[in-house]
Amino acid sequence: MKFDFSSRVPQTKDDVVGEILKVAGDPKIISFAGGLPAPELFPVKELKKAAARVFKRNGRDALQYTGSIGNPELRKMIAKHMNKNKHINPDIENICVTTGSEQTIDLTAKMLIDRGDVVLVEKPTYLCALDVFKSYGAKVVGVEMDEDGMKMDDLEEKLKQHPNTKLIYTIPNFQNPTGRTMTEDRRRSLADLAAKYHVMVLEDDPYGEIRFSGTPVPPVKYYDKDGYVIYMNTFSKILAPGMRLGWVIADKDFIKTFVVMKQSADLHSDNLSQYIVAEYMKKNDLDAHVKTISDEYGKRASLMLKEIDEQFPEGVRHSNPEGGMFVWVEIPGNVNTMDLFYKCVEHNVAFVPGEPFYPDEVVPGTFRLNYSNMKDDQIHEGIKRMADAISEMMNK
Amino acid sequence: MKFDFSSRVPQTKDDVVGEILKVAGDPKIISFAGGLPAPELFPVKELKKAAARVFKRNGRDALQYTGSIGNPELRKMIAKHMNKNKHINPDIENICVTTGSEQTIDLTAKMLIDRGDVVLVEKPTYLCALDVFKSYGAKVVGVEMDEDGMKMDDLEEKLKQHPNTKLIYTIPNFQNPTGRTMTEDRRRSLADLAAKYHVMVLEDDPYGEIRFSGTPVPPVKYYDKDGYVIYMNTFSKILAPGMRLGWVIADKDFIKTFVVMKQSADLHSDNLSQYIVAEYMKKNDLDAHVKTISDEYGKRASLMLKEIDEQFPEGVRHSNPEGGMFVWVEIPGNVNTMDLFYKCVEHNVAFVPGEPFYPDEVVPGTFRLNYSNMKDDQIHEGIKRMADAISEMMNK
């Protein structure tokens, strides 16, 4: 049957990313394609105990409906966590629990964007965010970036060019897909520019705590005096993604409206999981757990970079992430990385080509590698296979 | 700070329903206002055991990301449940797990409705569905109903009047707010009219299994030959709402696009809870549990109707639900039920006035009572308090 869908539904039948992940899911393929945390590091035992305590003490409450803004205990734990790790001090009225980061992006876009409004994003950026912005009719415009993150001169230029800009979307820490981190100076400038041009900023910080080298930088929200910055984070990378829990921190009036929109989206996030995570945070040291994850990812990142440096052909460049889950690679000579992808699949190794991460013009020869979900021997062997495929492509 | 929200954000600052539920939450008030299942009937012990087994056997998988369409085991259990209880036989490719019914309504509306399109609904209907449809720019038009559900002659009339109708929304079993059930003949007609006018139907069935008298009627989906009916249900009333799990059943091509939209909304529903519910369904008799709930709600409904008949003034009419959670009451003489609400609050009892349930013209003197979440003595005392308040209003 042919359905008469709304204009919000993507017209294209091709789900490029879906196809890539499907191919990459083949068990004989070493996949650097996904963005999955390492499941062997999930604190399964501790969460099991937390769940048992919740069922015993709060079973009926945890299984009943709750408020759209989220469980008060969990919001208290989040406030504490933000204070300790990010130097910002939200009241619990500044915090709404969300059904993961994707929902935070979706509801923020739904709240702010009318058809034709402009959203400014890093070039390249998180591909699912691009889909969401487009689904609300946004014109998405890319802002140049370098190893120090989004370039502030180009941002101001774009703000002048597009007076109907409603939102600046940024991932300042260990950005997806590049692994780059925005400097402190640029963060301060970003907060200032947002206030100067009266444009909201959505600061997406899923990887910020997974730092394995360098010095932490305060979030953009830290420099926000007037409430232009909406800060968002998630338990997906620091605890476990299966429970789909994230949070958003913003001006209380913004949160009030956000809660109304969330009510229409899913009433509230899973209450049982909210209880379990709050209980886990009370009885366990989440920061120590994050340190364990970061150390392991740091080792995997070092190994991957070393293997790239040793095995990839001359002229290949890569980012040097100080945390997070991704390395961004650039190959010289206008290589089409979709073709490279299929070549790599022949060699039983996969990655995500750069193309879907670009909001407008695509920079050829770029792609993203994930190191968090592959063990040492897989990283070694996978990079070797990729090196062979790249050599074949470059010498064609 | 004043935010420049999109046109989707409700302009009004009044959250009437929120206010009502806040007042009704005062512990000294007997509240017939909410739509909460009875928490003392939640199978806490059985779910606790299911959770422990999931953590033990599938901990890492349950805590990891999963596909947007939902856990395959849970979808198998849902298919079996639908076959046994609803006489429809979906493949698991026809089923997508959702983050509760609210999300199913939201995504269906997002997929089908462009600004100005018409949605036809029962008059009155579920108020949160009205909010969702309006948030996508729908013009919502009410269709007349009587004790046998939506009137098919008026539906066809409205379909002719509004050729840009994109969706018919119906709750055929123990409707919210009226408690009324659509007859089998009308269900067949509804499926036929949908096909004749090429309009999709969203069949919302959260209460269908909570039947305590009369004979079950097959869903509208049962009479759907060409894929025009989207069937939706939820674990909120038959198991527990805290886990926010529902499901949608439709044509496979529709589900494919639905999954793309869900991916942009929250990636997937809580995977841990999906594992827990699938495990619960494998090891426990969900239908027997639903029978327990239905028996208890049946007793509470009988008591409430008896008390209404005995205590409410002459001329007051009410629906006679054979299941579900709600009674609909009509008072003679153009009483403003918002005023009645505040009068009742003085008497320490609450309900939801009819007004927010109406898509267009409001029928005065109507309101909704919930009986699922109040014990016998509270029902007796609460109806007495309401009777006093109604007498005062009617004799003013």
Tab-separated table of C-alpha atoms in Angstrom, chain A residues 9-395:
chain	number	residue	atom	x	y	z
A	9	VAL	CA	8.714	12.167	6.428
A	10	PRO	CA	12.054	11.814	4.607
A	11	GLN	CA	11.296	11.461	0.883
A	12	THR	CA	14.267	9.239	0.147
A	13	LYS	CA	13.803	5.513	0.483
A	14	ASP	CA	17.568	5.060	1.073
A	15	ASP	CA	18.509	4.618	4.683
A	16	VAL	CA	22.270	4.874	3.977
A	17	VAL	CA	23.248	4.692	7.606
A	18	GLY	CA	20.874	1.819	8.284
A	19	GLU	CA	22.402	-0.084	5.370
A	20	ILE	CA	25.935	0.604	6.614
A	21	LEU	CA	25.119	-0.611	10.108
A	22	LYS	CA	23.396	-3.702	8.697
A	23	VAL	CA	26.452	-4.628	6.622
A	24	ALA	CA	28.685	-3.835	9.587
A	25	GLY	CA	26.583	-6.176	11.768
A	26	ASP	CA	27.779	-9.243	9.836
A	27	PRO	CA	29.742	-11.259	12.456
A	28	LYS	CA	32.740	-11.875	10.177
A	29	ILE	CA	33.232	-8.098	9.801
A	30	ILE	CA	35.349	-6.066	12.223
A	31	SER	CA	33.200	-2.980	12.685
A	32	PHE	CA	34.439	0.497	13.557
A	33	ALA	CA	31.076	1.759	12.264
A	34	GLY	CA	28.747	1.983	15.269
A	35	GLY	CA	28.895	4.250	18.296
A	36	LEU	CA	28.312	1.589	20.913
A	37	PRO	CA	29.876	1.636	24.366
A	38	ALA	CA	31.792	-1.480	25.434
A	39	PRO	CA	29.187	-3.824	26.985
A	40	GLU	CA	31.844	-5.697	28.997
A	41	LEU	CA	32.234	-2.489	31.053
A	42	PHE	CA	28.520	-2.149	31.972
A	43	PRO	CA	28.112	-2.389	35.766
A	44	VAL	CA	25.614	-5.248	35.401
A	45	LYS	CA	25.961	-6.572	38.976
A	46	GLU	CA	25.583	-3.163	40.575
A	47	LEU	CA	22.553	-2.313	38.442
A	48	LYS	CA	21.037	-5.710	39.245
A	49	LYS	CA	21.370	-4.950	42.950
A	50	ALA	CA	19.945	-1.448	42.492
A	51	ALA	CA	16.956	-2.917	40.621
A	52	ALA	CA	16.330	-5.503	43.351
A	53	ARG	CA	16.331	-2.750	46.003
A	54	VAL	CA	13.934	-0.619	43.925
A	55	PHE	CA	11.476	-3.494	43.482
A	56	LYS	CA	11.654	-4.275	47.187
A	57	ARG	CA	11.252	-0.739	48.560
A	58	ASN	CA	9.540	1.272	45.817
A	59	GLY	CA	8.042	-1.336	43.487
A	60	ARG	CA	4.571	0.166	43.218
A	61	ASP	CA	5.829	3.739	42.825
A	62	ALA	CA	8.440	2.782	40.222
A	63	LEU	CA	5.828	0.910	38.161
A	64	GLN	CA	3.234	3.726	38.328
A	65	TYR	CA	3.009	6.860	36.160
A	66	THR	CA	5.219	9.776	37.235
A	67	GLY	CA	5.587	13.464	36.337
A	68	SER	CA	6.852	14.382	32.856
A	69	ILE	CA	9.785	16.342	34.327
A	70	GLY	CA	11.195	13.147	35.846
A	71	ASN	CA	11.908	11.453	39.156
A	72	PRO	CA	12.923	14.048	41.813
A	73	GLU	CA	15.588	11.766	43.351
A	74	LEU	CA	17.236	11.210	39.987
A	75	ARG	CA	17.142	14.943	39.243
A	76	LYS	CA	18.837	15.609	42.615
A	77	MET	CA	21.580	13.119	41.754
A	78	ILE	CA	22.010	14.739	38.320
A	79	ALA	CA	22.304	18.212	39.919
A	80	LYS	CA	25.024	16.911	42.236
A	81	HIS	CA	26.815	15.203	39.366
A	82	MET	CA	26.724	18.400	37.255
A	83	ASN	CA	28.011	20.469	40.131
A	84	LYS	CA	30.928	18.139	40.791
A	85	ASN	CA	31.892	17.387	37.184
A	86	LYS	CA	30.817	20.473	35.215
A	87	HIS	CA	30.918	23.331	37.734
A	88	ILE	CA	27.341	24.338	37.045
A	89	ASN	CA	24.706	24.391	39.768
A	90	PRO	CA	21.228	23.701	38.480
A	91	ASP	CA	18.168	23.583	40.730
A	92	ILE	CA	16.092	20.485	40.116
A	93	GLU	CA	13.545	22.798	38.405
A	94	ASN	CA	16.235	23.465	35.778
A	95	ILE	CA	16.452	19.736	34.969
A	96	CYS	CA	14.136	17.509	32.948
A	97	VAL	CA	14.857	13.807	32.508
A	98	THR	CA	14.540	12.726	28.858
A	99	THR	CA	14.230	9.450	26.987
A	100	GLY	CA	17.832	9.750	25.816
A	101	SER	CA	19.636	12.473	23.869
A	102	GLU	CA	17.700	11.834	20.688
A	103	GLN	CA	14.526	12.959	22.461
A	104	THR	CA	16.217	16.080	23.830
A	105	ILE	CA	17.271	17.083	20.306
A	106	ASP	CA	13.834	16.203	18.911
A	107	LEU	CA	11.830	18.183	21.461
A	108	THR	CA	14.181	21.173	21.374
A	109	ALA	CA	13.875	21.270	17.576
A	110	LYS	CA	10.096	20.883	17.772
A	111	MET	CA	9.946	23.768	20.249
A	112	LEU	CA	12.187	26.200	18.389
A	113	ILE	CA	12.070	25.529	14.667
A	114	ASP	CA	9.440	26.582	12.176
A	115	ARG	CA	9.772	25.602	8.530
A	116	GLY	CA	12.566	27.622	6.898
A	117	ASP	CA	14.317	28.594	10.140
A	118	VAL	CA	18.077	28.134	10.153
A	119	VAL	CA	20.030	25.801	12.443
A	120	LEU	CA	23.819	26.267	12.523
A	121	VAL	CA	25.893	23.135	13.114
A	122	GLU	CA	29.513	22.076	13.079
A	123	LYS	CA	30.693	20.791	9.732
A	124	PRO	CA	30.640	17.753	10.068
A	125	THR	CA	28.219	16.847	12.900
A	126	TYR	CA	26.064	14.094	14.440
A	127	LEU	CA	24.040	12.733	11.549
A	128	CYS	CA	20.870	11.884	13.499
A	129	ALA	CA	20.655	15.499	14.703
A	130	LEU	CA	20.647	16.587	11.042
A	131	ASP	CA	17.688	14.249	10.358
A	132	VAL	CA	15.749	15.654	13.300
A	133	PHE	CA	16.330	19.309	12.352
A	134	LYS	CA	15.270	18.595	8.767
A	135	SER	CA	12.130	16.760	9.943
A	136	TYR	CA	10.902	20.096	11.368
A	137	GLY	CA	11.667	21.936	8.143
A	138	ALA	CA	14.948	23.556	9.254
A	139	LYS	CA	17.497	24.830	6.769
A	140	VAL	CA	20.699	23.400	8.240
A	141	VAL	CA	23.857	25.439	7.611
A	142	GLY	CA	27.356	24.191	8.413
A	143	VAL	CA	29.920	26.268	10.310
A	144	GLU	CA	33.622	25.643	9.639
A	145	MET	CA	35.631	23.853	12.310
A	146	ASP	CA	39.276	22.973	12.939
A	147	GLU	CA	41.124	20.996	15.593
A	148	ASP	CA	39.932	23.571	18.189
A	149	GLY	CA	36.262	23.070	17.380
A	150	MET	CA	33.700	25.377	15.722
A	151	LYS	CA	35.337	28.528	14.308
A	152	MET	CA	33.894	31.613	15.955
A	153	ASP	CA	34.614	34.028	13.083
A	154	ASP	CA	32.705	31.799	10.681
A	155	LEU	CA	29.920	31.377	13.250
A	156	GLU	CA	29.462	35.168	13.505
A	157	GLU	CA	29.586	35.445	9.725
A	158	LYS	CA	26.821	32.840	9.412
A	159	LEU	CA	24.753	34.504	12.154
A	160	LYS	CA	24.909	37.750	10.147
A	161	GLN	CA	24.085	35.970	6.884
A	162	HIS	CA	21.107	34.136	8.415
A	163	PRO	CA	19.104	36.457	10.678
A	164	ASN	CA	16.438	33.731	10.947
A	165	THR	CA	18.836	31.446	12.822
A	166	LYS	CA	16.942	29.848	15.700
A	167	LEU	CA	19.507	27.431	17.066
A	168	ILE	CA	23.236	26.688	17.171
A	169	TYR	CA	23.882	22.988	17.741
A	170	THR	CA	27.308	22.013	19.085
A	171	ILE	CA	29.086	18.986	20.568
A	172	PRO	CA	32.021	20.740	22.247
A	173	ASN	CA	33.694	17.675	23.808
A	174	PHE	CA	35.220	14.882	21.673
A	175	GLN	CA	32.785	15.749	18.952
A	176	ASN	CA	30.852	13.177	16.948
A	177	PRO	CA	32.201	12.437	14.335
A	178	THR	CA	35.580	14.217	14.602
A	179	GLY	CA	36.641	13.580	18.208
A	180	ARG	CA	37.694	17.264	18.414
A	181	THR	CA	37.241	19.454	21.511
A	182	MET	CA	36.336	23.155	21.519
A	183	THR	CA	38.774	25.403	23.382
A	184	GLU	CA	37.788	27.385	26.452
A	185	ASP	CA	38.134	30.712	24.601
A	186	ARG	CA	35.778	29.597	21.863
A	187	ARG	CA	33.252	28.369	24.425
A	188	ARG	CA	33.213	31.797	26.035
A	189	SER	CA	32.854	33.419	22.616
A	190	LEU	CA	30.040	31.055	21.679
A	191	ALA	CA	28.085	32.009	24.810
A	192	ASP	CA	28.712	35.703	24.045
A	193	LEU	CA	27.649	35.405	20.395
A	194	ALA	CA	24.452	33.573	21.390
A	195	ALA	CA	23.534	36.470	23.700
A	196	LYS	CA	24.575	39.112	21.153
A	197	TYR	CA	22.444	37.609	18.364
A	198	HIS	CA	19.665	36.308	20.664
A	199	VAL	CA	20.052	32.754	19.383
A	200	MET	CA	19.671	29.617	21.494
A	201	VAL	CA	22.521	27.108	21.757
A	202	LEU	CA	21.986	23.375	22.165
A	203	GLU	CA	25.113	22.012	23.848
A	204	ASP	CA	25.224	18.234	23.401
A	205	ASP	CA	27.700	16.634	25.815
A	206	PRO	CA	27.378	12.824	25.737
A	207	TYR	CA	31.128	12.139	25.722
A	208	GLY	CA	32.413	14.962	27.951
A	209	GLU	CA	33.200	12.785	30.958
A	210	ILE	CA	34.982	10.092	28.935
A	211	ARG	CA	38.289	12.011	29.000
A	212	PHE	CA	41.530	10.007	28.919
A	213	SER	CA	44.064	12.794	28.360
A	214	GLY	CA	44.391	16.581	28.513
A	215	THR	CA	42.545	18.960	30.835
A	216	PRO	CA	38.750	19.218	31.266
A	217	VAL	CA	37.140	22.414	29.950
A	218	PRO	CA	33.936	23.797	31.485
A	219	PRO	CA	30.807	23.487	29.354
A	220	VAL	CA	29.536	26.400	27.222
A	221	LYS	CA	26.668	26.534	29.728
A	222	TYR	CA	29.202	27.636	32.360
A	223	TYR	CA	29.740	30.909	30.420
A	224	ASP	CA	26.020	31.466	29.772
A	225	LYS	CA	24.746	34.452	31.776
A	226	ASP	CA	21.312	34.939	30.221
A	227	GLY	CA	19.844	31.474	29.638
A	228	TYR	CA	20.639	31.091	25.945
A	229	VAL	CA	22.380	27.743	26.417
A	230	ILE	CA	20.418	24.497	26.668
A	231	TYR	CA	22.770	21.845	28.076
A	232	MET	CA	22.074	18.168	27.398
A	233	ASN	CA	23.711	14.938	28.504
A	234	THR	CA	22.897	11.218	28.773
A	235	PHE	CA	23.574	8.078	30.796
A	236	SER	CA	24.148	6.181	27.527
A	237	LYS	CA	27.944	6.480	27.447
A	238	ILE	CA	28.753	6.779	31.175
A	239	LEU	CA	26.409	4.022	32.392
A	240	ALA	CA	24.323	2.136	29.784
A	241	PRO	CA	22.302	3.167	26.730
A	242	GLY	CA	19.622	0.454	26.970
A	243	MET	CA	17.652	2.366	29.619
A	244	ARG	CA	17.306	5.419	27.340
A	245	LEU	CA	17.811	8.094	29.975
A	246	GLY	CA	19.235	11.529	29.398
A	247	TRP	CA	18.747	14.991	30.845
A	248	VAL	CA	18.414	18.585	29.768
A	249	ILE	CA	19.369	21.651	31.823
A	250	ALA	CA	18.040	25.093	30.918
A	251	ASP	CA	16.289	28.210	32.150
A	252	LYS	CA	13.265	27.278	34.304
A	253	ASP	CA	10.785	28.859	31.885
A	254	PHE	CA	12.301	26.903	29.017
A	255	ILE	CA	12.067	23.681	31.036
A	256	LYS	CA	8.391	24.379	31.821
A	257	THR	CA	7.559	24.449	28.118
A	258	PHE	CA	9.909	21.543	27.407
A	259	VAL	CA	7.923	19.489	29.927
A	260	VAL	CA	4.650	20.319	28.153
A	261	MET	CA	6.168	19.112	24.861
A	262	LYS	CA	7.564	15.989	26.512
A	263	GLN	CA	4.121	15.202	27.911
A	264	SER	CA	2.828	15.052	24.320
A	265	ALA	CA	5.789	12.897	23.235
A	266	ASP	CA	5.814	10.045	25.776
A	267	LEU	CA	4.237	11.361	29.029
A	268	HIS	CA	7.474	10.620	30.899
A	269	SER	CA	10.645	8.537	30.632
A	270	ASP	CA	10.756	4.978	31.983
A	271	ASN	CA	10.085	5.385	35.704
A	272	LEU	CA	11.526	2.000	36.711
A	273	SER	CA	14.828	2.824	35.017
A	274	GLN	CA	14.833	6.291	36.595
A	275	TYR	CA	14.498	4.680	40.039
A	276	ILE	CA	17.231	2.135	39.222
A	277	VAL	CA	19.718	4.770	38.044
A	278	ALA	CA	19.008	7.052	41.027
A	279	GLU	CA	19.539	4.089	43.368
A	280	TYR	CA	22.734	3.121	41.517
A	281	MET	CA	24.087	6.672	41.860
A	282	LYS	CA	23.310	6.726	45.583
A	283	LYS	CA	25.038	3.456	46.379
A	284	ASN	CA	27.886	3.417	43.820
A	285	ASP	CA	30.631	5.759	42.680
A	286	LEU	CA	29.602	6.688	39.147
A	287	ASP	CA	32.708	8.864	38.684
A	288	ALA	CA	34.995	5.930	39.516
A	289	HIS	CA	33.081	3.830	36.989
A	290	VAL	CA	33.493	6.553	34.346
A	291	LYS	CA	37.234	6.601	35.131
A	292	THR	CA	37.384	2.847	34.376
A	293	ILE	CA	35.598	3.348	31.063
A	294	SER	CA	37.808	6.316	30.151
A	295	ASP	CA	41.028	4.431	30.922
A	296	GLU	CA	39.980	1.511	28.736
A	297	TYR	CA	38.821	3.724	25.851
A	298	GLY	CA	42.082	5.683	26.164
A	299	LYS	CA	44.051	2.481	25.647
A	300	ARG	CA	41.940	1.529	22.647
A	301	ALA	CA	42.256	5.028	21.153
A	302	SER	CA	46.069	5.002	21.563
A	303	LEU	CA	46.285	1.629	19.923
A	304	MET	CA	44.060	2.671	17.031
A	305	LEU	CA	46.045	5.888	16.419
A	306	LYS	CA	49.331	3.984	16.580
A	307	GLU	CA	48.051	1.390	14.099
A	308	ILE	CA	46.755	4.142	11.787
A	309	ASP	CA	50.110	5.947	11.913
A	310	GLU	CA	51.998	2.750	11.210
A	311	GLN	CA	49.741	1.085	8.673
A	312	PHE	CA	47.756	3.716	6.751
A	313	PRO	CA	49.459	5.133	3.615
A	314	GLU	CA	51.464	8.375	3.561
A	315	GLY	CA	49.341	11.536	3.569
A	316	VAL	CA	46.452	10.157	5.625
A	317	ARG	CA	45.559	12.515	8.494
A	318	HIS	CA	43.539	11.859	11.646
A	319	SER	CA	42.178	13.751	14.646
A	320	ASN	CA	43.761	13.243	18.085
A	321	PRO	CA	40.863	12.782	20.490
A	322	GLU	CA	41.504	13.341	24.206
A	323	GLY	CA	38.333	11.424	25.027
A	324	GLY	CA	35.084	10.082	23.668
A	325	MET	CA	34.660	7.296	21.132
A	326	PHE	CA	35.683	8.487	17.675
A	327	VAL	CA	38.629	9.252	15.385
A	328	TRP	CA	38.118	11.255	12.196
A	329	VAL	CA	40.284	10.315	9.245
A	330	GLU	CA	41.054	12.250	6.057
A	331	ILE	CA	42.592	10.557	2.995
A	332	PRO	CA	44.236	12.638	0.290
A	333	GLY	CA	43.083	12.625	-3.314
A	334	ASN	CA	39.282	12.996	-3.462
A	335	VAL	CA	38.558	9.391	-2.521
A	336	ASN	CA	34.828	8.583	-2.466
A	337	THR	CA	34.479	6.968	0.964
A	338	MET	CA	31.227	5.212	0.030
A	339	ASP	CA	33.284	3.308	-2.570
A	340	LEU	CA	35.963	2.809	0.070
A	341	PHE	CA	33.301	1.430	2.384
A	342	TYR	CA	32.346	-1.305	-0.076
A	343	LYS	CA	36.017	-2.028	-0.772
A	344	CYS	CA	36.562	-2.387	2.990
A	345	VAL	CA	33.561	-4.702	3.312
A	346	GLU	CA	35.310	-6.994	0.808
A	347	HIS	CA	38.181	-6.972	3.317
A	348	ASN	CA	35.731	-7.690	6.185
A	349	VAL	CA	36.079	-4.362	7.959
A	350	ALA	CA	33.609	-1.431	8.243
A	351	PHE	CA	33.383	2.273	9.237
A	352	VAL	CA	30.996	5.188	8.577
A	353	PRO	CA	31.785	7.292	5.479
A	354	GLY	CA	31.946	11.074	6.010
A	355	GLU	CA	29.094	11.989	3.690
A	356	PRO	CA	26.039	11.654	6.029
A	357	PHE	CA	27.745	13.836	8.680
A	358	TYR	CA	27.849	16.882	6.411
A	359	PRO	CA	24.945	19.332	6.513
A	360	ASP	CA	25.723	20.818	3.086
A	361	GLU	CA	28.878	20.355	0.951
A	362	VAL	CA	30.653	17.069	1.597
A	363	VAL	CA	34.430	16.982	2.099
A	364	PRO	CA	35.534	13.874	0.172
A	365	GLY	CA	37.994	11.367	1.604
A	366	THR	CA	36.708	11.629	5.180
A	367	PHE	CA	35.337	8.949	7.485
A	368	ARG	CA	34.690	8.095	11.141
A	369	LEU	CA	36.205	5.249	13.149
A	370	ASN	CA	34.857	4.043	16.493
A	371	TYR	CA	37.282	2.462	18.968
A	372	SER	CA	35.132	1.993	22.097
A	373	ASN	CA	33.488	-1.252	21.098
A	374	MET	CA	36.416	-3.261	19.680
A	375	LYS	CA	39.071	-5.208	21.583
A	376	ASP	CA	42.838	-4.750	20.974
A	377	ASP	CA	43.298	-7.652	18.563
A	378	GLN	CA	40.294	-6.506	16.528
A	379	ILE	CA	41.677	-2.961	16.338
A	380	HIS	CA	45.042	-4.257	15.164
A	381	GLU	CA	43.577	-6.588	12.544
A	382	GLY	CA	40.807	-4.165	11.436
A	383	ILE	CA	43.192	-1.264	10.776
A	384	LYS	CA	45.449	-3.633	8.822
A	385	ARG	CA	42.507	-4.677	6.632
A	386	MET	CA	41.532	-1.034	6.138
A	387	ALA	CA	45.110	-0.108	5.230
A	388	ASP	CA	45.058	-2.739	2.489
A	389	ALA	CA	41.745	-1.471	1.133
A	390	ILE	CA	42.882	2.169	1.226
A	391	SER	CA	46.097	1.319	-0.618
A	392	GLU	CA	44.095	-0.452	-3.306
A	393	MET	CA	41.806	2.599	-3.661
A	394	MET	CA	44.613	5.171	-3.692
A	395	ASN	CA	46.730	3.236	-6.191
